[in-house]
Amino acid sequence: AGAGKSPEPVSGRSVGDSGDDFAEVGQICAVLGTQWGDEGKGKLVDAMAQTFEVVARAQGGANAGHTIYSPDGTKHALHLMPCGILNPDAKCVIGNGCVIHIPTVLGEIEGLREKGVTCDGRLFVSDRAHVLLDLHKEVDGLRESELADKKIGTTKRGIGPCYSSKAIRNGIRVHDLLDFACFERKLRCLVAENEKRFGSAFEYDVEAELEAYRGHIEQIRPYISDSVEILHEERERGSRILIEGANATMLDLDFGTYPFVTSSSTTIGGVCSGLGMAPNAVSHVVGVAKAYTTRVGAGPYPTEIHDEVGDQIRALGGEYGTTTGRPRRCGWLDIVALRYACAVNGFTYLNITKLDVLSEMGEIKVGTKYVTGEGQRVEWFPADLDLLESCQVEYETLPGWLEDISGCRSWQELPANARRYVERIEELVGVPVRWIGVGPGRDALITK
């Protein structure tokens, strides 16, 4: 979906709320991460959502995190809630491919209400989505501790165990909450199974969980919906639908650095299966990439910077996880990985974020090739992590611009070296860069 299209050139401008800024992405557009997550997808989705009638999440859970800002500057840290919730006219869908921790959703609903944003009549939680329980969080921690020195670096939010329950067909779906006896029976079966698996190490108060869910269910009940029907009807009536990816390509269960990945399909295939959306319905796919790279948790990371430059990027970019607060590992832009992400997803456009973070760098490196110890070039991002770990990265060095660009609002305003950096990315991956982020605010987004 979206592959092979030739976008029409448009003169550079800053992004506003007019609706014309995103007309080029058609009726149904997916926005997906290209790296290891934390690329800043939320800001683009938040800006785009002002011109869409529906915004939907297709996969993942509360391990995803977006920090976005209202027009008045109010900060919102969201984990399960689609970013479109800040558009009072948009419907927001949490799709069937998501795993949903009900207390987290209720907490976000209340937190938004306290800041003047209502979800009533606008939030739709798929009845086919799976319920993530505190039980899954407990199991997540126990499994991670068993790995000793081979830890995956999970957020311990219960994501993997919940998707495991889904895959082995003993999970609890949202519609099960509407029949409390059914919910209780399934929960007790899950508890018994994990007590058998982990023994005394598994500490879980099933009675307290059941009692808590008596209240949770009544609160979440008005939002439970058939999301497949809703999205189909919205598409039929011509509504514009924006699909908000969570995590990113290099964390995809199939295409990422397995096993150092998340537990869902974070690429374009996950959009279709996670929403019941036909592949030919998605007209455009936008890939979001930082001007550099970051990663949280364990796993191979070819262009990671191990000196004070990495520390400088982390400090300037505020590279600490929205969900966990963990410091992110920082590195140069990896073109091999980005080109691979473009191939897997068929991106129509790219959004380069946080270009302003590199403004204090006298020179900027871009990883363009992987080479083995024997001098053999690795053309594609490999599945073999031992091979990946053994590769050396060849870099191309570009001159920095050494001036503040956070106030730039048009392509022409950017320094020549900043424009050249963006153009070089386009040349290397073969996909046009359409939007460039130069600051945290919704308006700090340049349309090229």
Short mmCIF file of C-alpha atoms in Angstrom, two decimals:
data_model
loop_
_atom_site.label_atom_id
_atom_site.label_comp_id
_atom_site.label_asym_id
_atom_site.label_seq_id
_atom_site.Cartn_x
_atom_site.Cartn_y
_atom_site.Cartn_z
CA ALA A 1 0.00 0.00 0.00
CA GLY A 2 1.36 3.36 -0.93
CA ALA A 3 4.41 1.96 -2.75
CA GLY A 4 5.55 3.35 -6.06
CA LYS A 5 3.61 6.60 -5.99
CA SER A 6 5.26 9.76 -7.33
CA PRO A 7 4.34 12.69 -5.09
CA GLU A 8 3.77 16.05 -6.70
CA PRO A 9 6.29 18.71 -5.64
CA VAL A 10 4.83 21.46 -3.49
CA SER A 11 6.58 24.60 -2.29
CA GLY A 12 7.92 24.41 1.26
CA ARG A 13 5.79 25.74 4.09
CA SER A 14 5.14 25.24 7.77
CA VAL A 15 2.33 23.03 8.96
CA GLY A 16 -0.80 24.67 10.24
CA ASP A 17 -4.33 23.53 10.98
CA SER A 18 -5.82 24.36 7.57
CA GLY A 19 -6.35 20.82 6.30
CA ASP A 20 -4.56 21.50 3.03
CA ASP A 21 -1.19 20.53 4.49
CA PHE A 22 -1.97 16.82 4.48
CA ALA A 23 -4.27 16.50 1.46
CA GLU A 24 -1.50 14.61 -0.34
CA VAL A 25 -1.89 11.52 1.88
CA GLY A 26 -5.38 10.70 0.69
CA GLN A 27 -8.33 9.24 2.58
CA ILE A 28 -6.56 6.55 4.62
CA CYS A 29 -2.98 7.04 5.76
CA ALA A 30 -0.77 5.03 8.09
CA VAL A 31 2.09 6.64 10.03
CA LEU A 32 4.73 4.12 11.12
CA GLY A 33 8.09 4.20 12.86
CA THR A 34 11.15 3.22 10.84
CA GLN A 35 13.72 2.66 13.59
CA TRP A 36 13.55 1.30 17.17
CA GLY A 37 10.67 3.49 18.29
CA ASP A 38 10.62 6.93 19.90
CA GLU A 39 10.97 8.63 16.50
CA GLY A 40 8.39 11.28 17.31
CA LYS A 41 5.44 9.74 15.46
CA GLY A 42 3.06 11.32 17.94
CA LYS A 43 3.83 14.86 16.86
CA LEU A 44 3.17 14.20 13.18
CA VAL A 45 0.05 12.20 13.97
CA ASP A 46 -1.13 14.96 16.30
CA ALA A 47 -0.66 17.57 13.58
CA MET A 48 -2.25 15.38 10.90
CA ALA A 49 -5.13 14.42 13.18
CA GLN A 50 -6.47 17.96 13.03
CA THR A 51 -7.54 17.21 9.43
CA PHE A 52 -8.83 13.63 9.86
CA GLU A 53 -12.20 12.40 11.08
CA VAL A 54 -10.86 9.15 12.59
CA VAL A 55 -7.54 8.26 14.26
CA ALA A 56 -6.84 4.59 15.05
CA ARG A 57 -4.24 2.50 16.89
CA ALA A 58 -3.69 -0.94 15.32
CA GLN A 59 -1.26 -2.74 17.63
CA GLY A 60 0.85 -2.61 20.77
CA GLY A 61 -0.09 -1.61 24.27
CA ALA A 62 1.00 0.76 27.00
CA ASN A 63 4.65 0.09 26.14
CA ALA A 64 4.23 2.76 23.46
CA GLY A 65 4.44 6.37 24.53
CA HIS A 66 3.77 9.73 22.92
CA THR A 67 4.30 13.17 24.41
CA ILE A 68 2.20 15.77 22.61
CA TYR A 69 1.06 19.31 23.31
CA SER A 70 -2.27 21.11 23.07
CA PRO A 71 -2.34 24.43 21.16
CA ASP A 72 -2.14 26.22 24.54
CA GLY A 73 1.07 24.32 25.41
CA THR A 74 -0.50 21.79 27.79
CA LYS A 75 1.59 18.62 27.84
CA HIS A 76 -0.03 15.21 27.44
CA ALA A 77 1.85 11.90 27.88
CA LEU A 78 -0.23 9.22 26.18
CA HIS A 79 0.38 5.46 26.13
CA LEU A 80 -2.73 3.76 24.75
CA MET A 81 -4.85 6.72 23.69
CA PRO A 82 -4.62 7.70 19.99
CA CYS A 83 -3.10 11.14 19.52
CA GLY A 84 -6.20 12.30 17.67
CA ILE A 85 -7.96 12.66 21.01
CA LEU A 86 -6.78 16.29 21.08
CA ASN A 87 -8.89 17.01 18.00
CA PRO A 88 -12.38 17.50 19.48
CA ASP A 89 -13.98 16.50 16.18
CA ALA A 90 -12.07 13.23 15.71
CA LYS A 91 -13.19 9.73 16.61
CA CYS A 92 -10.43 7.61 18.17
CA VAL A 93 -10.24 3.85 17.82
CA ILE A 94 -8.11 1.40 19.81
CA GLY A 95 -8.11 -1.53 17.41
CA ASN A 96 -8.36 -5.28 17.75
CA GLY A 97 -4.61 -5.74 17.35
CA CYS A 98 -3.89 -3.85 20.57
CA VAL A 99 -3.47 -5.32 24.05
CA ILE A 100 -5.32 -3.13 26.50
CA HIS A 101 -4.61 -2.56 30.16
CA ILE A 102 -8.02 -1.27 31.21
CA PRO A 103 -6.83 0.75 34.27
CA THR A 104 -4.32 2.56 32.04
CA VAL A 105 -7.02 3.53 29.53
CA LEU A 106 -9.30 4.70 32.34
CA GLY A 107 -6.44 6.69 33.86
CA GLU A 108 -5.76 8.40 30.54
CA ILE A 109 -9.46 9.17 30.09
CA GLU A 110 -9.53 10.79 33.54
CA GLY A 111 -6.24 12.62 33.01
CA LEU A 112 -7.51 14.10 29.76
CA ARG A 113 -10.81 15.05 31.38
CA GLU A 114 -8.94 16.96 34.08
CA LYS A 115 -7.22 18.94 31.32
CA GLY A 116 -10.47 19.73 29.55
CA VAL A 117 -10.41 16.97 26.91
CA THR A 118 -13.41 14.63 26.81
CA CYS A 119 -13.37 11.10 25.38
CA ASP A 120 -17.11 10.53 25.71
CA GLY A 121 -18.69 9.60 22.39
CA ARG A 122 -15.30 9.83 20.70
CA LEU A 123 -13.30 6.86 22.00
CA PHE A 124 -14.03 3.36 20.69
CA VAL A 125 -12.27 0.34 22.20
CA SER A 126 -12.39 -2.78 20.04
CA ASP A 127 -14.35 -5.66 21.54
CA ARG A 128 -11.91 -8.01 19.76
CA ALA A 129 -8.79 -6.57 21.43
CA HIS A 130 -7.15 -8.57 24.19
CA VAL A 131 -7.18 -7.51 27.83
CA LEU A 132 -3.78 -7.05 29.43
CA LEU A 133 -3.97 -7.87 33.12
CA ASP A 134 -1.66 -7.21 36.05
CA LEU A 135 -1.13 -10.97 35.84
CA HIS A 136 0.66 -10.47 32.51
CA LYS A 137 2.93 -7.83 34.07
CA GLU A 138 3.87 -10.25 36.85
CA VAL A 139 4.64 -12.97 34.29
CA ASP A 140 6.68 -10.51 32.21
CA GLY A 141 8.97 -9.80 35.16
CA LEU A 142 9.33 -13.49 36.03
CA ARG A 143 10.22 -14.45 32.46
CA GLU A 144 12.75 -11.64 32.17
CA SER A 145 14.44 -12.64 35.43
CA GLU A 146 14.80 -16.20 34.12
CA LEU A 147 16.86 -14.91 31.20
CA ALA A 148 19.67 -13.81 33.55
CA ASP A 149 22.40 -12.21 31.41
CA LYS A 150 20.38 -12.62 28.19
CA LYS A 151 17.58 -10.22 29.07
CA ILE A 152 15.55 -8.76 26.21
CA GLY A 153 15.08 -5.41 27.96
CA THR A 154 11.27 -5.57 28.13
CA THR A 155 9.39 -2.65 29.65
CA LYS A 156 7.71 -5.24 31.94
CA ARG A 157 4.34 -3.86 30.93
CA GLY A 158 3.04 -7.38 30.24
CA ILE A 159 2.92 -6.94 26.47
CA GLY A 160 4.68 -10.19 25.50
CA PRO A 161 2.76 -12.44 27.92
CA CYS A 162 -0.56 -10.94 26.79
CA TYR A 163 0.23 -11.58 23.13
CA SER A 164 1.39 -15.08 24.15
CA SER A 165 -2.01 -15.70 25.73
CA LYS A 166 -3.61 -14.52 22.49
CA ALA A 167 -1.45 -16.83 20.37
CA ILE A 168 -2.06 -19.96 22.46
CA ARG A 169 -5.77 -19.10 22.58
CA ASN A 170 -6.36 -18.72 26.30
CA GLY A 171 -6.48 -14.92 26.33
CA ILE A 172 -9.30 -12.69 27.49
CA ARG A 173 -10.87 -10.35 24.94
CA VAL A 174 -12.56 -7.07 25.71
CA HIS A 175 -16.02 -8.45 24.92
CA ASP A 176 -15.47 -11.06 27.68
CA LEU A 177 -15.63 -8.22 30.19
CA LEU A 178 -19.30 -7.77 29.39
CA ASP A 179 -20.05 -11.20 30.90
CA PHE A 180 -18.47 -11.13 34.35
CA ALA A 181 -18.91 -14.85 34.97
CA CYS A 182 -17.09 -15.60 31.71
CA PHE A 183 -14.34 -13.12 32.61
CA GLU A 184 -13.91 -14.64 36.08
CA ARG A 185 -13.73 -18.19 34.73
CA LYS A 186 -11.07 -17.27 32.15
CA LEU A 187 -9.04 -15.25 34.63
CA ARG A 188 -8.98 -18.09 37.18
CA CYS A 189 -7.80 -20.48 34.45
CA LEU A 190 -4.95 -18.11 33.59
CA VAL A 191 -3.97 -17.83 37.25
CA ALA A 192 -3.97 -21.60 37.74
CA GLU A 193 -1.83 -22.08 34.65
CA ASN A 194 0.79 -19.60 35.80
CA GLU A 195 0.83 -20.93 39.35
CA LYS A 196 1.69 -24.31 37.85
CA ARG A 197 4.36 -22.75 35.62
CA PHE A 198 6.10 -20.46 38.15
CA GLY A 199 5.20 -22.01 41.51
CA SER A 200 5.62 -19.85 44.61
CA ALA A 201 7.43 -17.15 42.61
CA PHE A 202 4.08 -16.21 41.06
CA GLU A 203 2.38 -13.88 43.51
CA TYR A 204 -1.01 -12.68 42.36
CA ASP A 205 -4.15 -11.76 44.26
CA VAL A 206 -6.90 -12.93 41.93
CA GLU A 207 -9.68 -11.88 44.33
CA ALA A 208 -8.37 -8.30 44.46
CA GLU A 209 -8.12 -8.22 40.65
CA LEU A 210 -11.69 -9.47 40.24
CA GLU A 211 -12.99 -6.90 42.71
CA ALA A 212 -11.12 -4.09 40.94
CA TYR A 213 -12.54 -5.16 37.57
CA ARG A 214 -16.10 -4.92 38.83
CA GLY A 215 -15.55 -1.17 38.87
CA HIS A 216 -13.32 -1.03 35.80
CA ILE A 217 -15.88 -2.80 33.63
CA GLU A 218 -18.64 -0.32 34.39
CA GLN A 219 -16.32 2.56 33.55
CA ILE A 220 -15.03 1.10 30.28
CA ARG A 221 -18.40 -0.31 29.13
CA PRO A 222 -19.55 2.85 27.24
CA TYR A 223 -16.41 2.77 25.10
CA ILE A 224 -16.51 -0.91 24.04
CA SER A 225 -17.38 -1.12 20.33
CA ASP A 226 -17.15 -3.18 17.16
CA SER A 227 -14.19 -1.30 15.70
CA VAL A 228 -14.25 -3.24 12.40
CA GLU A 229 -17.80 -2.11 11.71
CA ILE A 230 -17.04 1.47 12.73
CA LEU A 231 -13.97 1.76 10.50
CA HIS A 232 -15.73 0.16 7.54
CA GLU A 233 -18.69 2.52 7.84
CA GLU A 234 -16.40 5.54 8.21
CA ARG A 235 -14.49 4.51 5.10
CA GLU A 236 -17.72 4.01 3.14
CA ARG A 237 -18.94 7.49 4.00
CA GLY A 238 -15.64 9.01 2.87
CA SER A 239 -14.19 9.91 6.27
CA ARG A 240 -10.45 10.40 6.39
CA ILE A 241 -8.81 7.76 8.60
CA LEU A 242 -5.36 8.18 10.12
CA ILE A 243 -3.64 5.06 11.46
CA GLU A 244 -1.14 5.64 14.22
CA GLY A 245 1.66 3.08 14.47
CA ALA A 246 3.24 2.10 17.78
CA ASN A 247 6.84 0.98 18.34
CA ALA A 248 8.64 0.70 14.97
CA THR A 249 9.95 -1.46 12.14
CA MET A 250 13.15 -2.60 13.86
CA LEU A 251 11.03 -3.84 16.79
CA ASP A 252 8.66 -5.83 14.56
CA LEU A 253 8.16 -9.44 15.62
CA ASP A 254 9.12 -10.69 12.13
CA PHE A 255 11.30 -7.98 10.63
CA GLY A 256 13.05 -6.50 13.67
CA THR A 257 16.17 -7.54 15.59
CA TYR A 258 14.51 -10.68 16.95
CA PRO A 259 14.35 -11.61 19.83
CA PHE A 260 15.10 -8.02 20.93
CA VAL A 261 11.74 -6.86 19.60
CA THR A 262 8.20 -6.21 20.74
CA SER A 263 5.48 -8.87 20.45
CA SER A 264 3.32 -7.46 17.67
CA SER A 265 3.54 -6.62 13.99
CA THR A 266 4.64 -2.99 13.94
CA THR A 267 4.86 -2.74 10.14
CA ILE A 268 2.23 -2.20 7.46
CA GLY A 269 0.93 -5.79 7.79
CA GLY A 270 0.02 -5.11 11.40
CA VAL A 271 -2.13 -2.19 10.29
CA CYS A 272 -4.32 -4.49 8.21
CA SER A 273 -4.60 -7.33 10.73
CA GLY A 274 -4.83 -4.98 13.71
CA LEU A 275 -7.80 -3.03 12.37
CA GLY A 276 -9.54 -5.37 9.93
CA MET A 277 -8.47 -2.95 7.20
CA ALA A 278 -8.08 -4.26 3.64
CA PRO A 279 -4.57 -3.67 2.22
CA ASN A 280 -5.89 -1.82 -0.81
CA ALA A 281 -7.75 0.60 1.47
CA VAL A 282 -4.56 2.25 2.74
CA SER A 283 -3.69 4.91 0.20
CA HIS A 284 -0.44 6.24 1.70
CA VAL A 285 2.14 5.12 4.26
CA VAL A 286 4.37 7.66 6.01
CA GLY A 287 7.60 6.56 7.70
CA VAL A 288 8.91 8.56 10.65
CA ALA A 289 12.67 8.63 11.28
CA LYS A 290 14.78 10.67 13.64
CA ALA A 291 17.66 12.60 12.09
CA TYR A 292 19.79 10.26 14.21
CA THR A 293 18.82 6.99 15.93
CA THR A 294 17.95 5.84 19.45
CA ARG A 295 17.18 2.56 21.09
CA VAL A 296 15.90 1.51 24.52
CA GLY A 297 16.78 -1.86 25.98
CA ALA A 298 19.12 -4.62 24.85
CA GLY A 299 19.91 -5.78 21.34
CA PRO A 300 22.28 -4.98 18.47
CA TYR A 301 22.57 -1.38 17.41
CA PRO A 302 25.15 -0.91 14.60
CA THR A 303 25.50 2.89 14.60
CA GLU A 304 25.44 3.39 18.39
CA ILE A 305 27.78 6.15 19.62
CA HIS A 306 29.80 5.13 22.69
CA ASP A 307 31.48 8.44 23.51
CA GLU A 308 30.55 11.92 24.71
CA VAL A 309 28.86 12.73 21.39
CA GLY A 310 26.21 10.15 22.22
CA ASP A 311 25.78 11.73 25.64
CA GLN A 312 25.46 15.15 24.01
CA ILE A 313 22.73 13.94 21.64
CA ARG A 314 20.88 12.32 24.55
CA ALA A 315 20.99 15.56 26.55
CA LEU A 316 20.00 17.83 23.64
CA GLY A 317 17.25 15.50 22.45
CA GLY A 318 15.87 14.69 25.91
CA GLU A 319 16.26 11.03 25.07
CA TYR A 320 14.52 9.38 27.97
CA GLY A 321 11.57 7.01 27.51
CA THR A 322 8.03 8.40 27.79
CA THR A 323 6.80 5.13 29.27
CA THR A 324 9.78 4.00 31.38
CA GLY A 325 11.99 7.08 31.85
CA ARG A 326 14.96 4.95 30.81
CA PRO A 327 17.86 6.75 29.08
CA ARG A 328 17.94 5.86 25.41
CA ARG A 329 21.01 4.63 23.60
CA CYS A 330 21.95 7.12 20.87
CA GLY A 331 23.62 6.72 17.48
CA TRP A 332 24.01 8.09 13.99
CA LEU A 333 21.37 7.63 11.29
CA ASP A 334 21.52 4.08 9.90
CA ILE A 335 20.75 4.12 6.18
CA VAL A 336 20.94 0.33 5.78
CA ALA A 337 18.21 -0.12 8.39
CA LEU A 338 16.17 2.81 7.04
CA ARG A 339 16.32 1.52 3.46
CA TYR A 340 15.16 -1.88 4.76
CA ALA A 341 12.24 -0.27 6.62
CA CYS A 342 11.25 1.55 3.41
CA ALA A 343 11.23 -1.75 1.51
CA VAL A 344 9.15 -3.59 4.11
CA ASN A 345 6.53 -0.85 4.46
CA GLY A 346 6.38 0.77 1.01
CA PHE A 347 6.58 4.31 2.35
CA THR A 348 5.16 7.09 0.22
CA TYR A 349 6.87 9.82 2.26
CA LEU A 350 9.28 10.20 5.16
CA ASN A 351 9.08 12.54 8.12
CA ILE A 352 12.53 13.39 9.53
CA THR A 353 12.20 14.45 13.16
CA LYS A 354 14.45 16.25 15.65
CA LEU A 355 16.71 17.76 13.02
CA ASP A 356 17.25 20.63 15.47
CA VAL A 357 19.01 18.29 17.92
CA LEU A 358 21.97 18.05 15.53
CA SER A 359 22.41 21.82 15.30
CA GLU A 360 25.41 21.88 17.65
CA MET A 361 27.34 19.23 15.69
CA GLY A 362 30.23 20.46 13.58
CA GLU A 363 29.99 17.32 11.49
CA ILE A 364 27.34 14.65 11.22
CA LYS A 365 27.85 11.02 10.29
CA VAL A 366 25.49 8.78 8.38
CA GLY A 367 25.97 5.00 8.37
CA THR A 368 25.73 3.93 4.73
CA LYS A 369 27.17 0.38 4.58
CA TYR A 370 27.72 -2.71 6.73
CA VAL A 371 30.95 -4.62 6.11
CA THR A 372 31.95 -7.97 7.65
CA GLY A 373 35.35 -8.60 9.21
CA GLU A 374 36.33 -10.31 5.96
CA GLY A 375 35.55 -7.16 4.02
CA GLN A 376 32.29 -8.43 2.48
CA ARG A 377 29.53 -5.87 2.10
CA VAL A 378 26.15 -6.75 3.67
CA GLU A 379 23.58 -5.27 1.30
CA TRP A 380 20.41 -5.89 3.36
CA PHE A 381 19.66 -5.71 7.05
CA PRO A 382 20.43 -9.28 8.19
CA ALA A 383 18.28 -11.66 10.25
CA ASP A 384 21.42 -13.15 11.85
CA LEU A 385 22.22 -11.02 14.90
CA ASP A 386 25.69 -12.55 15.24
CA LEU A 387 26.43 -11.37 11.71
CA LEU A 388 24.96 -7.96 12.52
CA GLU A 389 27.06 -7.66 15.69
CA SER A 390 30.22 -8.52 13.76
CA CYS A 391 29.66 -5.92 11.04
CA GLN A 392 31.55 -2.67 10.90
CA VAL A 393 29.68 0.41 9.72
CA GLU A 394 31.05 2.64 6.98
CA TYR A 395 30.10 6.27 7.46
CA GLU A 396 29.64 9.26 5.24
CA THR A 397 30.45 12.54 7.00
CA LEU A 398 28.42 15.65 6.23
CA PRO A 399 29.07 19.20 7.46
CA GLY A 400 26.88 20.53 10.26
CA TRP A 401 25.15 23.90 10.26
CA LEU A 402 25.95 25.15 13.79
CA GLU A 403 22.96 27.43 14.13
CA ASP A 404 19.60 27.23 15.84
CA ILE A 405 16.89 26.04 13.44
CA SER A 406 14.07 25.67 15.96
CA GLY A 407 12.44 28.87 14.69
CA CYS A 408 12.50 27.84 11.01
CA ARG A 409 9.08 27.26 9.50
CA SER A 410 9.88 26.79 5.81
CA TRP A 411 12.32 24.71 3.77
CA GLN A 412 13.99 27.85 2.46
CA GLU A 413 14.70 29.11 5.99
CA LEU A 414 16.81 26.08 6.87
CA PRO A 415 20.58 26.51 6.54
CA ALA A 416 22.07 25.10 3.35
CA ASN A 417 23.86 22.28 5.19
CA ALA A 418 20.66 21.26 6.97
CA ARG A 419 18.86 21.08 3.63
CA ARG A 420 21.74 19.10 2.16
CA TYR A 421 21.55 16.60 5.03
CA VAL A 422 17.85 15.99 4.32
CA GLU A 423 18.45 15.74 0.59
CA ARG A 424 21.23 13.21 1.13
CA ILE A 425 18.84 11.00 3.12
CA GLU A 426 16.39 11.13 0.19
CA GLU A 427 19.14 10.16 -2.24
CA LEU A 428 20.30 7.24 -0.13
CA VAL A 429 16.88 5.66 0.58
CA GLY A 430 14.94 6.68 -2.53
CA VAL A 431 11.89 8.02 -0.69
CA PRO A 432 11.00 11.74 -0.55
CA VAL A 433 11.16 13.55 2.78
CA ARG A 434 7.93 15.49 3.11
CA TRP A 435 8.03 16.79 6.68
CA ILE A 436 10.90 17.90 8.93
CA GLY A 437 10.61 18.36 12.68
CA VAL A 438 12.62 21.21 14.20
CA GLY A 439 11.18 21.39 17.73
CA PRO A 440 8.62 19.87 20.11
CA GLY A 441 5.61 22.06 19.29
CA ARG A 442 2.95 21.11 16.75
CA ASP A 443 3.91 24.11 14.63
CA ALA A 444 7.61 23.18 14.56
CA LEU A 445 7.06 20.99 11.52
CA ILE A 446 8.22 22.07 8.09
CA THR A 447 6.56 20.79 4.93
CA LYS A 448 9.17 20.38 2.19
#
